[in-house]
Coordinates of C-alpha atoms in Angstrom, one line a residue:
Chain C
M1 CA -4.8 18.9 -7.2
N2 CA -1.6 17.5 -8.6
T3 CA -2.8 15.9 -11.8
K4 CA 0.5 14.1 -12.4
S5 CA 0.1 12.1 -9.3
A6 CA -3.5 11.2 -9.8
P7 CA -3.9 10.1 -13.4
L8 CA -7.0 8.1 -12.9
T9 CA -9.2 10.4 -10.8
D10 CA -11.0 12.1 -13.7
T11 CA -11.8 9.1 -15.7
Y12 CA -12.5 6.8 -12.8
R13 CA -16.0 7.1 -11.6
H14 CA -16.7 4.0 -9.7
A15 CA -19.7 4.2 -7.5
P16 CA -18.8 3.1 -4.0
V17 CA -20.8 0.2 -2.6
G18 CA -21.9 0.1 1.0
H19 CA -23.5 2.8 3.1
H20 CA -21.7 5.9 1.9
E21 CA -23.8 6.8 -1.1
N22 CA -24.6 10.1 0.4
D23 CA -20.9 11.1 0.3
L24 CA -20.6 10.6 -3.5
E25 CA -19.5 14.2 -4.0
K26 CA -16.5 13.5 -1.8
R27 CA -13.4 12.3 -3.5
L28 CA -12.8 8.5 -3.2
M29 CA -9.4 8.0 -1.7
I30 CA -9.2 4.3 -1.1
D31 CA -11.2 1.8 -3.1
I32 CA -10.9 -1.8 -2.2
R33 CA -13.1 -4.2 -4.2
D34 CA -13.5 -7.9 -3.7
V35 CA -9.9 -8.3 -2.4
H36 CA -8.6 -11.8 -1.5
K37 CA -5.3 -12.7 0.0
W38 CA -3.8 -16.1 0.8
Y39 CA -0.8 -17.0 2.8
G40 CA -0.1 -20.4 1.3
E41 CA -3.3 -22.3 2.2
F42 CA -4.5 -19.8 4.7
H43 CA -7.2 -17.5 3.3
A44 CA -6.3 -14.2 5.1
L45 CA -8.7 -11.8 3.4
K46 CA -12.0 -13.0 1.9
A47 CA -13.8 -10.7 -0.6
V48 CA -13.1 -7.5 1.3
N49 CA -14.8 -4.3 0.1
L50 CA -14.0 -0.9 1.5
Q51 CA -14.3 2.6 0.3
V52 CA -12.7 5.5 2.1
H53 CA -13.4 9.1 1.1
K54 CA -11.4 12.2 1.6
G55 CA -11.4 13.3 5.2
E56 CA -12.9 10.1 6.4
R57 CA -11.7 8.3 9.5
I58 CA -12.1 4.6 9.6
V59 CA -11.3 2.4 12.6
I60 CA -10.7 -1.3 12.1
C61 CA -10.9 -3.7 15.0
G62 CA -11.1 -7.4 15.5
P63 CA -9.4 -10.3 17.2
S64 CA -5.8 -11.1 16.4
G65 CA -5.4 -13.0 13.1
S66 CA -8.6 -11.5 11.8
G67 CA -6.8 -9.9 8.8
K68 CA -7.1 -6.3 9.9
S69 CA -3.3 -5.6 9.8
T70 CA -3.1 -7.5 6.5
L71 CA -5.8 -5.4 5.0
I72 CA -4.2 -2.1 6.0
R73 CA -0.8 -3.3 4.8
C74 CA -2.4 -4.1 1.4
I75 CA -3.3 -0.4 1.0
N76 CA 0.4 0.5 0.5
R77 CA 1.4 -2.8 -0.9
L78 CA 3.5 -4.0 2.1
E79 CA 1.4 -7.1 1.4
E80 CA 0.4 -8.2 -2.0
H81 CA -3.3 -9.1 -2.7
Q82 CA -4.0 -11.9 -5.0
R83 CA -7.5 -11.1 -6.3
G84 CA -9.6 -8.0 -6.6
D85 CA -8.6 -4.3 -7.0
I86 CA -7.1 -1.8 -4.7
I87 CA -7.2 1.8 -6.0
V88 CA -5.5 4.5 -3.9
D89 CA -6.3 8.0 -4.9
G90 CA -6.8 7.0 -8.5
T91 CA -3.7 4.8 -8.8
E92 CA -4.3 1.1 -9.0
L93 CA -2.0 -1.2 -7.1
T94 CA -0.5 -3.7 -9.5
N95 CA 2.9 -5.3 -9.8
D96 CA 4.0 -2.1 -11.6
I97 CA 6.7 -0.6 -9.3
K98 CA 5.9 2.9 -10.5
H99 CA 2.4 2.6 -9.3
I100 CA 3.5 1.2 -5.9
D101 CA 6.0 4.0 -5.4
Q102 CA 3.4 6.5 -6.4
V103 CA 1.0 5.2 -3.8
R104 CA 3.6 5.0 -1.1
R105 CA 4.6 8.6 -1.6
E106 CA 1.1 9.7 -0.9
V107 CA 0.3 7.3 1.9
G108 CA 1.9 7.6 5.3
M109 CA 2.1 4.6 7.7
V110 CA 2.6 4.4 11.4
F111 CA 3.7 1.0 12.7
Q112 CA 3.0 -0.9 16.0
H113 CA 6.8 -1.0 16.7
F114 CA 7.5 2.5 15.4
N115 CA 10.2 1.3 13.0
L116 CA 12.3 4.4 13.4
F117 CA 15.7 4.3 11.8
P118 CA 18.0 3.8 14.8
H119 CA 21.2 5.0 13.2
L120 CA 19.7 8.4 12.3
T121 CA 18.8 11.3 14.6
V122 CA 15.1 12.2 15.0
L123 CA 15.6 15.1 12.6
E124 CA 17.3 12.9 10.0
N125 CA 14.5 10.3 10.3
C126 CA 12.1 13.0 9.3
T127 CA 14.1 14.6 6.5
L128 CA 15.5 11.5 4.7
A129 CA 12.4 10.6 2.6
P130 CA 11.5 14.2 1.7
I131 CA 15.1 14.8 0.6
W132 CA 15.6 11.6 -1.3
V133 CA 12.1 10.8 -2.5
R134 CA 10.6 14.2 -3.0
N135 CA 13.8 16.0 -3.8
T136 CA 13.1 18.7 -1.3
P137 CA 16.1 20.9 -0.6
R138 CA 17.7 20.0 2.8
A139 CA 17.0 23.4 4.4
E140 CA 13.4 23.3 3.5
A141 CA 13.0 19.6 4.6
E142 CA 14.5 20.5 7.9
E143 CA 12.2 23.4 8.4
T144 CA 9.2 21.2 7.6
A145 CA 10.5 18.5 9.9
R146 CA 11.0 20.9 12.8
R147 CA 7.5 22.2 12.3
Y148 CA 5.9 18.8 12.5
L149 CA 8.2 17.8 15.4
E150 CA 6.9 20.8 17.2
R151 CA 3.4 19.9 16.5
V152 CA 3.9 16.4 18.1
D153 CA 5.6 18.3 20.9
I154 CA 9.0 16.7 20.6
L155 CA 11.1 19.3 18.9
E156 CA 13.6 19.5 21.8
Q157 CA 14.6 15.9 21.0
A158 CA 15.4 16.6 17.4
E159 CA 19.1 15.9 17.7
K160 CA 18.7 12.7 19.7
Y161 CA 18.7 9.2 18.4
P162 CA 15.5 7.1 18.6
G163 CA 17.1 4.7 21.1
Q164 CA 17.3 7.6 23.6
L165 CA 13.5 8.2 23.5
S166 CA 10.6 6.6 25.3
G167 CA 8.1 4.5 23.4
G168 CA 5.5 7.2 23.3
Q169 CA 8.0 9.8 22.1
Q170 CA 9.3 7.4 19.4
Q171 CA 5.7 6.8 18.1
R172 CA 5.1 10.6 18.0
V173 CA 8.4 10.9 16.0
A174 CA 7.1 8.2 13.7
I175 CA 3.9 10.2 13.1
A176 CA 5.9 13.3 12.4
R177 CA 8.2 11.4 10.0
S178 CA 5.1 10.3 8.0
L179 CA 3.6 13.7 8.0
C180 CA 6.8 15.2 6.6
M181 CA 6.0 13.5 3.3
N182 CA 2.8 15.5 3.2
P183 CA 0.6 12.4 2.8
R184 CA -3.0 12.5 1.7
I185 CA -3.8 9.3 3.6
M186 CA -2.5 8.1 6.9
L187 CA -2.5 4.4 7.9
F188 CA -2.1 3.4 11.6
D189 CA -1.3 -0.2 12.3
E190 CA -2.0 -0.7 16.0
P191 CA -0.1 2.5 16.9
T192 CA -0.5 2.2 20.7
S193 CA -0.4 -1.6 21.2
A194 CA 3.3 -1.7 22.0
L195 CA 3.2 1.3 24.4
D196 CA 3.1 1.4 28.2
P197 CA -0.4 2.6 29.4
E198 CA 0.8 6.0 30.5
M199 CA 2.1 6.8 27.0
I200 CA -0.9 5.8 25.1
K201 CA -2.7 9.1 25.6
E202 CA 0.1 11.3 24.3
V203 CA 0.0 9.3 21.0
L204 CA -3.8 9.3 20.8
D205 CA -3.9 13.1 21.4
V206 CA -1.7 13.6 18.3
M207 CA -3.9 11.3 16.3
V208 CA -7.1 13.1 17.4
E209 CA -5.6 16.4 16.5
L210 CA -4.7 15.0 13.0
A211 CA -8.2 13.8 12.6
E212 CA -9.6 17.2 13.5
E213 CA -7.5 18.7 10.7
G214 CA -9.3 16.6 8.2
M215 CA -6.7 13.9 7.4
T216 CA -8.0 10.8 5.8
M217 CA -7.2 8.0 8.2
V218 CA -7.4 4.3 8.5
V219 CA -6.6 3.1 12.0
V220 CA -6.3 -0.4 13.2
T221 CA -6.7 -0.2 17.0
H222 CA -8.3 -1.6 20.0
E223 CA -8.7 1.9 21.6
M224 CA -12.4 2.0 21.6
G225 CA -12.5 5.5 23.2
F226 CA -10.6 6.8 20.1
A227 CA -13.0 5.0 17.8
R228 CA -16.0 6.5 19.6
T229 CA -14.8 10.1 19.5
V230 CA -13.0 10.3 16.2
A231 CA -14.2 7.6 13.8
D232 CA -16.7 8.1 11.1
S233 CA -17.1 4.4 10.7
V234 CA -16.0 1.4 12.7
I235 CA -15.2 -1.9 11.0
F236 CA -15.1 -5.2 12.8
M237 CA -13.2 -8.0 11.1
D238 CA -13.1 -11.6 11.9
Q239 CA -11.5 -14.5 10.0
G240 CA -10.6 -12.4 7.0
E241 CA -14.0 -10.8 6.5
I242 CA -15.6 -7.5 7.3
V243 CA -18.3 -8.6 9.6
E244 CA -19.7 -5.3 10.8
Y245 CA -19.4 -1.8 9.3
A246 CA -21.3 1.0 11.1
A247 CA -21.1 4.4 12.5
P248 CA -19.6 4.4 16.0
E249 CA -22.9 5.0 17.9
E250 CA -24.6 2.2 16.1
F251 CA -21.5 0.0 16.3
F252 CA -21.1 0.3 20.1
E253 CA -24.8 0.6 21.1
N254 CA -26.4 -1.8 18.7
P255 CA -24.0 -4.2 17.0
K256 CA -25.9 -6.5 14.6
N257 CA -23.5 -9.4 14.3
E258 CA -23.1 -12.0 17.1
R259 CA -19.3 -12.1 16.7
T260 CA -19.1 -8.3 17.1
R261 CA -21.2 -8.4 20.3
E262 CA -18.9 -11.2 21.6
F263 CA -15.8 -9.2 20.8
L264 CA -17.1 -6.0 22.3
G265 CA -18.1 -7.9 25.4
Q266 CA -14.5 -9.1 25.8
I267 CA -12.7 -5.7 25.4
L268 CA -15.1 -3.1 26.8
Chain F
M1 CA 5.5 -19.9 61.5
T2 CA 3.0 -17.1 61.3
E3 CA 5.5 -14.6 62.7
H4 CA 6.5 -12.0 60.2
H5 CA 10.2 -12.4 59.4
Q6 CA 12.3 -9.3 59.7
P7 CA 15.5 -9.7 57.7
L8 CA 18.7 -8.2 59.2
P9 CA 20.5 -5.6 57.0
D10 CA 23.1 -7.0 54.7
L11 CA 26.7 -7.1 56.0
P12 CA 29.4 -5.5 53.9
P13 CA 31.4 -8.2 52.0
P14 CA 34.4 -9.4 53.9
I15 CA 37.6 -7.7 52.8
T16 CA 39.0 -11.1 51.7
S17 CA 36.4 -11.5 49.0
T18 CA 37.0 -8.2 47.3
G19 CA 40.0 -6.5 45.6
V20 CA 43.2 -8.2 44.6
I21 CA 43.3 -10.6 47.5
G22 CA 39.7 -11.6 46.9
W23 CA 40.3 -12.1 43.2
M24 CA 43.3 -14.3 43.9
R25 CA 41.5 -16.3 46.5
Q26 CA 38.6 -16.9 44.1
H27 CA 40.6 -17.6 41.0
L28 CA 44.0 -19.0 42.0
F29 CA 43.6 -20.6 45.4
S30 CA 40.0 -21.8 45.5
S31 CA 40.8 -25.5 45.9
P32 CA 43.9 -27.7 46.6
L33 CA 44.1 -28.6 42.9
N34 CA 44.1 -24.9 42.0
I35 CA 46.7 -24.0 44.6
F36 CA 48.9 -26.8 43.2
L37 CA 48.4 -25.6 39.6
T38 CA 49.1 -22.0 40.6
L39 CA 52.3 -22.8 42.3
L40 CA 53.4 -25.1 39.5
S41 CA 52.8 -22.3 36.9
L42 CA 54.7 -19.8 39.0
Y43 CA 57.6 -22.2 39.2
V44 CA 57.7 -22.8 35.4
L45 CA 57.4 -19.1 34.7
S46 CA 60.2 -18.3 37.2
I47 CA 62.5 -20.6 35.2
I48 CA 61.5 -19.4 31.7
V49 CA 60.9 -15.7 32.0
P50 CA 64.3 -14.6 33.3
N51 CA 66.0 -16.6 30.5
I52 CA 63.8 -14.9 27.9
I53 CA 64.6 -11.5 29.3
N54 CA 68.3 -12.3 29.5
W55 CA 68.4 -13.5 25.9
A56 CA 66.2 -10.8 24.4
F57 CA 67.5 -7.8 26.3
I58 CA 70.3 -8.1 28.8
D59 CA 72.7 -10.3 26.9
A60 CA 71.4 -9.2 23.4
N61 CA 73.7 -7.8 20.7
W62 CA 72.5 -4.4 19.4
T63 CA 75.5 -2.8 17.8
G64 CA 77.8 -3.6 15.0
T65 CA 77.5 -4.1 11.2
D66 CA 78.3 -7.8 10.8
R67 CA 78.0 -11.1 12.5
T68 CA 81.3 -11.0 14.3
V69 CA 79.7 -9.3 17.3
C70 CA 76.9 -11.9 17.5
D71 CA 79.2 -14.8 17.0
A72 CA 81.3 -13.6 19.9
N73 CA 78.3 -13.6 22.2
P74 CA 76.0 -16.4 21.2
N75 CA 74.0 -16.3 24.5
G76 CA 72.1 -13.2 23.5
A77 CA 69.8 -12.4 20.7
C78 CA 71.4 -10.9 17.6
W79 CA 69.4 -7.8 16.9
T80 CA 72.4 -6.5 15.0
F81 CA 71.1 -8.7 12.1
I82 CA 67.7 -7.0 12.2
N83 CA 69.3 -3.6 12.4
V84 CA 71.5 -4.2 9.4
R85 CA 68.8 -5.8 7.3
L86 CA 65.9 -3.6 8.4
N87 CA 65.5 -1.9 5.0
Q88 CA 65.3 -5.2 3.3
I89 CA 62.8 -6.7 5.8
L90 CA 60.6 -3.6 5.7
F91 CA 60.8 -2.7 2.0
G92 CA 62.0 -5.7 0.0
L93 CA 65.0 -6.6 -2.1
Y94 CA 65.3 -3.5 -4.3
Y95 CA 65.1 -1.0 -1.4
G96 CA 67.3 -3.2 0.7
Q97 CA 70.1 -2.7 -1.9
H98 CA 69.3 0.9 -2.7
A99 CA 69.4 2.7 0.6
D100 CA 69.5 6.1 -1.2
Q101 CA 66.0 5.4 -2.6
I102 CA 64.4 4.4 0.7
W103 CA 62.8 7.9 1.0
R104 CA 60.3 6.8 -1.7
P105 CA 58.3 4.1 0.2
I106 CA 58.8 6.1 3.4
T107 CA 57.2 9.2 1.7
A108 CA 54.4 7.0 0.5
F109 CA 53.8 5.8 4.0
I110 CA 53.9 9.2 5.5
I111 CA 51.4 10.6 2.9
L112 CA 49.1 7.7 3.7
A113 CA 49.4 8.2 7.5
G114 CA 48.7 11.9 7.1
L115 CA 45.6 11.3 5.0
V116 CA 44.3 8.6 7.3
G117 CA 45.0 10.8 10.3
L118 CA 43.0 13.6 8.6
L119 CA 40.1 11.3 7.9
L120 CA 40.1 10.2 11.6
L121 CA 39.5 13.8 12.8
P122 CA 36.0 13.7 14.2
R123 CA 34.6 16.9 12.7
L124 CA 35.8 17.3 9.2
R125 CA 33.8 18.8 6.4
F126 CA 33.5 16.9 3.1
K127 CA 34.8 13.8 4.8
A128 CA 33.1 11.4 2.4
W129 CA 34.5 13.2 -0.7
L130 CA 38.0 13.3 0.8
G131 CA 37.7 9.6 1.7
A132 CA 36.6 8.8 -1.9
G133 CA 39.4 10.9 -3.3
V134 CA 42.0 9.2 -1.1
L135 CA 40.7 5.8 -2.2
L136 CA 40.8 6.6 -5.9
L137 CA 44.0 8.7 -6.1
Y138 CA 46.3 7.5 -3.4
P139 CA 47.1 4.1 -5.0
F140 CA 48.4 6.0 -8.1
V141 CA 50.5 8.3 -5.9
A142 CA 51.9 5.3 -4.0
F143 CA 52.6 3.4 -7.2
A144 CA 54.4 6.4 -8.8
L145 CA 56.6 6.7 -5.7
I146 CA 57.4 3.1 -5.1
H147 CA 57.7 2.0 -8.7
G148 CA 59.3 5.2 -9.8
E149 CA 59.0 5.0 -13.6
W150 CA 56.3 7.7 -13.9
L151 CA 58.4 10.2 -11.9
G152 CA 61.6 9.5 -13.8
L153 CA 63.1 7.8 -10.8
P154 CA 65.2 4.6 -10.9
V155 CA 62.6 1.8 -11.5
A156 CA 61.9 -0.6 -8.6
N157 CA 60.3 -3.6 -10.4
S158 CA 57.3 -5.0 -8.6
S159 CA 58.9 -8.4 -8.5
Q160 CA 61.5 -6.9 -6.2
W161 CA 59.0 -5.3 -3.8
G162 CA 58.7 -7.2 -0.6
G163 CA 58.7 -7.2 3.2
L164 CA 56.3 -5.3 5.3
M165 CA 55.6 -2.9 2.4
L166 CA 54.3 -5.8 0.2
T167 CA 52.3 -7.2 3.1
F168 CA 50.7 -3.8 3.4
I169 CA 50.0 -3.4 -0.3
L170 CA 48.5 -6.8 -0.7
A171 CA 46.3 -6.6 2.4
S172 CA 45.1 -3.0 2.0
V173 CA 44.3 -3.3 -1.7
G174 CA 42.7 -6.6 -1.0
I175 CA 40.4 -5.3 1.7
V176 CA 39.6 -2.0 -0.1
A177 CA 38.7 -3.7 -3.4
A178 CA 37.0 -6.6 -1.7
L179 CA 34.6 -4.5 0.5
P180 CA 32.5 -3.0 -2.4
L181 CA 32.5 -6.4 -4.1
G182 CA 31.5 -8.1 -0.9
I183 CA 28.7 -5.7 -0.4
L184 CA 27.3 -6.3 -3.9
L185 CA 27.6 -10.1 -3.4
A186 CA 25.9 -10.0 -0.1
L187 CA 23.0 -8.0 -1.5
G188 CA 23.0 -10.3 -4.5
R189 CA 22.7 -13.4 -2.3
R190 CA 19.6 -11.9 -0.7
S191 CA 18.2 -10.6 -4.0
E192 CA 14.8 -11.6 -5.2
M193 CA 16.1 -12.0 -8.7
P194 CA 16.9 -15.7 -9.2
L195 CA 19.8 -15.1 -11.7
V196 CA 21.5 -12.6 -9.4
R197 CA 21.1 -14.8 -6.4
A198 CA 22.3 -17.9 -8.2
F199 CA 25.4 -16.1 -9.4
S200 CA 26.2 -14.7 -6.0
V201 CA 25.8 -18.0 -4.2
T202 CA 27.9 -19.8 -6.8
Y203 CA 30.7 -17.2 -6.6
I204 CA 30.7 -17.1 -2.8
E205 CA 30.7 -20.8 -2.4
F206 CA 33.3 -21.3 -5.0
W207 CA 35.9 -19.0 -3.4
R208 CA 35.0 -19.9 0.1
G209 CA 35.6 -23.6 -0.7
T210 CA 39.0 -22.9 -2.2
P211 CA 42.1 -22.4 -0.1
L212 CA 43.9 -19.1 -0.6
I213 CA 47.1 -21.0 -1.5
T214 CA 45.4 -22.7 -4.3
V215 CA 44.0 -19.4 -5.6
L216 CA 47.4 -17.8 -5.6
F217 CA 48.9 -20.8 -7.3
M218 CA 46.2 -20.8 -9.9
A219 CA 46.6 -17.0 -10.4
S220 CA 50.3 -17.5 -10.9
V221 CA 50.5 -20.8 -12.9
M222 CA 47.2 -21.3 -14.6
L223 CA 46.3 -17.7 -15.5
P224 CA 49.2 -17.3 -18.0
L225 CA 48.1 -20.5 -19.7
F226 CA 44.8 -18.9 -20.6
F227 CA 46.3 -15.8 -22.1
P228 CA 48.2 -15.7 -25.4
S229 CA 51.9 -16.1 -25.0
G230 CA 53.7 -12.9 -24.6
V231 CA 51.0 -11.3 -22.5
E232 CA 52.8 -10.9 -19.2
F233 CA 50.8 -10.2 -16.1
D234 CA 52.6 -8.4 -13.3
K235 CA 53.1 -10.9 -10.4
V236 CA 52.0 -8.5 -7.7
M237 CA 48.9 -7.6 -9.8
R238 CA 48.1 -11.3 -10.1
A239 CA 48.4 -11.8 -6.4
V240 CA 46.2 -8.8 -5.7
I241 CA 43.5 -10.0 -8.1
G242 CA 43.5 -13.5 -6.5
I243 CA 43.4 -12.1 -3.0
T244 CA 40.6 -9.7 -3.9
L245 CA 38.4 -12.3 -5.4
F246 CA 39.0 -14.6 -2.5
Q247 CA 38.5 -12.0 0.2
S248 CA 35.3 -10.6 -1.4
A249 CA 33.6 -13.9 -0.7
Y250 CA 34.5 -13.8 3.0
T251 CA 33.5 -10.1 3.2
A252 CA 30.2 -10.9 1.6
E253 CA 29.4 -13.6 4.1
A254 CA 30.3 -11.3 7.0
I255 CA 28.0 -8.6 5.6
R256 CA 25.2 -11.1 4.9
G257 CA 25.2 -11.8 8.6
G258 CA 24.7 -8.1 9.2
L259 CA 21.9 -7.9 6.6
Q260 CA 20.0 -10.7 8.2
A261 CA 20.1 -9.1 11.6
I262 CA 18.2 -6.0 10.4
P263 CA 14.5 -6.3 11.5
R264 CA 11.8 -6.5 8.8
G265 CA 10.3 -3.3 10.2
Q266 CA 13.2 -1.3 8.9
Y267 CA 12.6 -2.5 5.3
E268 CA 8.8 -1.9 5.8
A269 CA 9.3 1.6 7.1
A270 CA 11.6 2.5 4.2
D271 CA 9.1 1.0 1.8
A272 CA 6.2 2.8 3.3
L273 CA 8.1 6.1 2.9
G274 CA 8.5 5.4 -0.8
L275 CA 12.3 4.8 -0.8
G276 CA 13.2 2.7 -3.8
Y277 CA 15.5 -0.4 -3.5
W278 CA 18.8 1.4 -3.8
K279 CA 17.9 4.4 -1.6
K280 CA 16.6 2.0 1.0
T281 CA 19.7 -0.1 0.8
I282 CA 22.2 2.8 0.9
F283 CA 20.5 5.0 3.6
I284 CA 18.7 2.5 5.8
I285 CA 19.9 -1.1 5.5
L286 CA 23.7 -0.9 4.8
P287 CA 24.7 1.6 7.5
Q288 CA 23.1 -0.6 10.1
A289 CA 24.2 -3.9 8.5
L290 CA 27.8 -2.8 8.1
K291 CA 28.0 -1.7 11.7
I292 CA 26.9 -5.1 12.8
S293 CA 29.3 -6.7 10.4
I294 CA 32.4 -4.8 11.7
P295 CA 33.7 -7.7 13.9
G296 CA 33.3 -10.2 11.1
I297 CA 34.9 -8.0 8.4
V298 CA 37.8 -7.0 10.7
N299 CA 38.3 -10.7 11.6
S300 CA 38.6 -11.7 8.0
F301 CA 40.9 -8.7 7.3
I302 CA 43.3 -9.7 10.1
E303 CA 43.3 -13.2 8.7
L304 CA 44.1 -11.8 5.2
F305 CA 46.9 -9.6 6.7
K306 CA 48.6 -12.7 8.0
D307 CA 47.7 -14.9 5.1
T308 CA 49.6 -12.7 2.7
S309 CA 52.7 -14.8 3.7
L310 CA 51.2 -17.4 1.3
V311 CA 52.3 -15.3 -1.6
S312 CA 55.7 -17.0 -1.2
I313 CA 54.1 -19.8 -3.3
I314 CA 54.3 -17.5 -6.3
G315 CA 57.8 -16.2 -5.4
L316 CA 56.8 -13.0 -3.7
L317 CA 58.5 -12.2 -0.4
D318 CA 56.2 -10.6 2.2
L319 CA 57.3 -9.6 5.7
L320 CA 57.7 -13.1 7.0
N321 CA 59.4 -14.6 4.0
M322 CA 61.6 -11.6 3.6
A323 CA 62.8 -11.9 7.2
Q324 CA 63.4 -15.6 6.6
T325 CA 65.3 -14.9 3.4
A326 CA 67.5 -12.4 5.1
S327 CA 68.3 -14.8 7.9
R328 CA 69.3 -17.4 5.3
S329 CA 71.8 -15.2 3.5
I330 CA 75.4 -16.3 3.9
E331 CA 76.2 -13.2 6.1
W332 CA 73.6 -14.0 8.6
K333 CA 73.0 -17.7 8.4
G334 CA 71.7 -19.1 11.7
Y335 CA 69.9 -16.1 13.0
D336 CA 66.4 -17.1 11.9
V337 CA 64.9 -17.1 15.4
E338 CA 65.5 -13.3 15.5
A339 CA 63.9 -13.0 12.1
Y340 CA 60.8 -14.9 13.1
I341 CA 60.4 -13.0 16.4
F342 CA 60.8 -9.7 14.6
A343 CA 58.3 -10.6 11.9
A344 CA 55.8 -12.0 14.5
M345 CA 56.1 -8.8 16.5
L346 CA 55.4 -6.5 13.5
F347 CA 52.4 -8.7 12.5
W348 CA 51.1 -8.6 16.1
I349 CA 51.4 -4.8 16.3
F350 CA 49.5 -4.2 13.2
C351 CA 46.8 -6.8 13.8
Y352 CA 46.3 -5.6 17.4
G353 CA 46.1 -2.1 16.1
I354 CA 43.4 -3.0 13.6
S355 CA 41.5 -4.9 16.3
R356 CA 41.6 -2.0 18.7
Y357 CA 40.5 0.4 16.0
S358 CA 37.5 -1.8 15.1
Q359 CA 36.4 -1.8 18.7
H360 CA 36.7 2.0 18.9
L361 CA 34.7 2.2 15.7
E362 CA 31.9 0.0 17.1
K363 CA 31.7 2.2 20.2
T364 CA 31.5 5.5 18.3
L365 CA 28.9 4.1 16.0
H366 CA 26.8 2.8 18.9
R367 CA 23.4 4.7 19.0
G368 CA 21.8 3.1 22.0
H369 CA 19.7 0.5 20.3

């Protein structure tokens, strides 16, 4: 492992709370402890605890406004939390810009609205950050980009601009763009919510493939089929709290909380 | 009522509603009032236009070297005057009197045109470097040629520069220097650092709230008061500094508009990839924001190009003022209409050219989003 980028891993031995005690030997990638967040008066996250280990796939669902996007966006500091600790692969997120950049380099994120850079070609979208953040030589960055574009099956569009692609294609490019940074963790913030139904599958297929390769993933989604087949754990959030946290079979067959049952009844 | 309605196929539009006839019917003859207005306009035009054409072309005086030709034929325009005084109107007093030196500003213009033409080639390698080189080095080349002292040529003092050349110098230095300043000010105004933001807001609002003529007047009259006596600031330099400070505030506001149009997702995606503030700004935000700002920037540039005439307040003679001055000389007294028309025509050609180029630029930068 790159010791420079993970200064706290050896000294930090926090025992995860919750139901993953049996995974202790696995490296703790994301450690969220007692995190609170307020938007003005609105209490958006209330004492959230979550531990994600290497290779784990977590799906977060919940009604809109439940704080699931806020939570995932706290993990790479797109949102600032006001209380509690968030430690990502050994680096604690504080106001220190160096720590934030450190975490963002290692954490890839896929957005609901893709957020591709419209003035750059698909290939340039994928090489910009490797070249300017990781100082990868251009030729090498392009080679890597082409490899990932091929993996998401969109290599033939490499010279086009994002505006010329369909939603599903754009989202696959966005995934490739994140992967080009060689992240250790991938965050997905409702990656299929803005897509037409016929394009959802092509994006989910890429995500399933990624999961099969052992990527650590936190996915906010309402695609319950994806949760059932891929997730190690499913989390249900409501009003800023984690209400239910269970393995998928248990989550879908036997939800403990009344609000979870109600929610599942609405979307399944 | 329960019968299923079968619509007939659409008929083709009647010939009278399409093409030239259709357009005329719709726009010029759609009501009695419109018919009346159309006919009235045609009547007025039929009186005015032939007179203009007669005066400007058919009866006009083109030849000769002094006013005797024009005085003999006062019904036509006196283009002889423009012809004789062309050097002065284009290049100012010094070059108007030293025709043998006129190759210097012309060479400077040709070099500039060549470099700009080269930069406009679509596929040119190292374009950015060449562009930066032109921006940094060309002003010295142009100064050496036009002023002359560095090259051992007869010196053309900057107070004797004028005409179209001065308009060009003031406007182009103004816009080139104001653009980077404007970008920094626009970014500063949106900065999260209170001090930077306060400075930018104060600067922009100060210069935007001051008329250019006041700025030039201050630069000319007030500035020397603040410096110890004996320190002489070049007049053209003072005008350029005043114009740059003034123009940068307008450029900043045009660019701020572009910055505000960039969706939050672009910032977030750049953040999520680990790009720092400057890399994010340079690679992601500014290219998009500047593209959106092109119409605003060009608009303020065209305004600046025309407003250079205000430098007459500090005794500099730009295109308009030089033409006016020439028409007030003893030899050509009375031919100021020609002077104004010629100046207006040159202004129009350049402003229209700039406007067309900006439209072309917007189109080539369009990426289908």
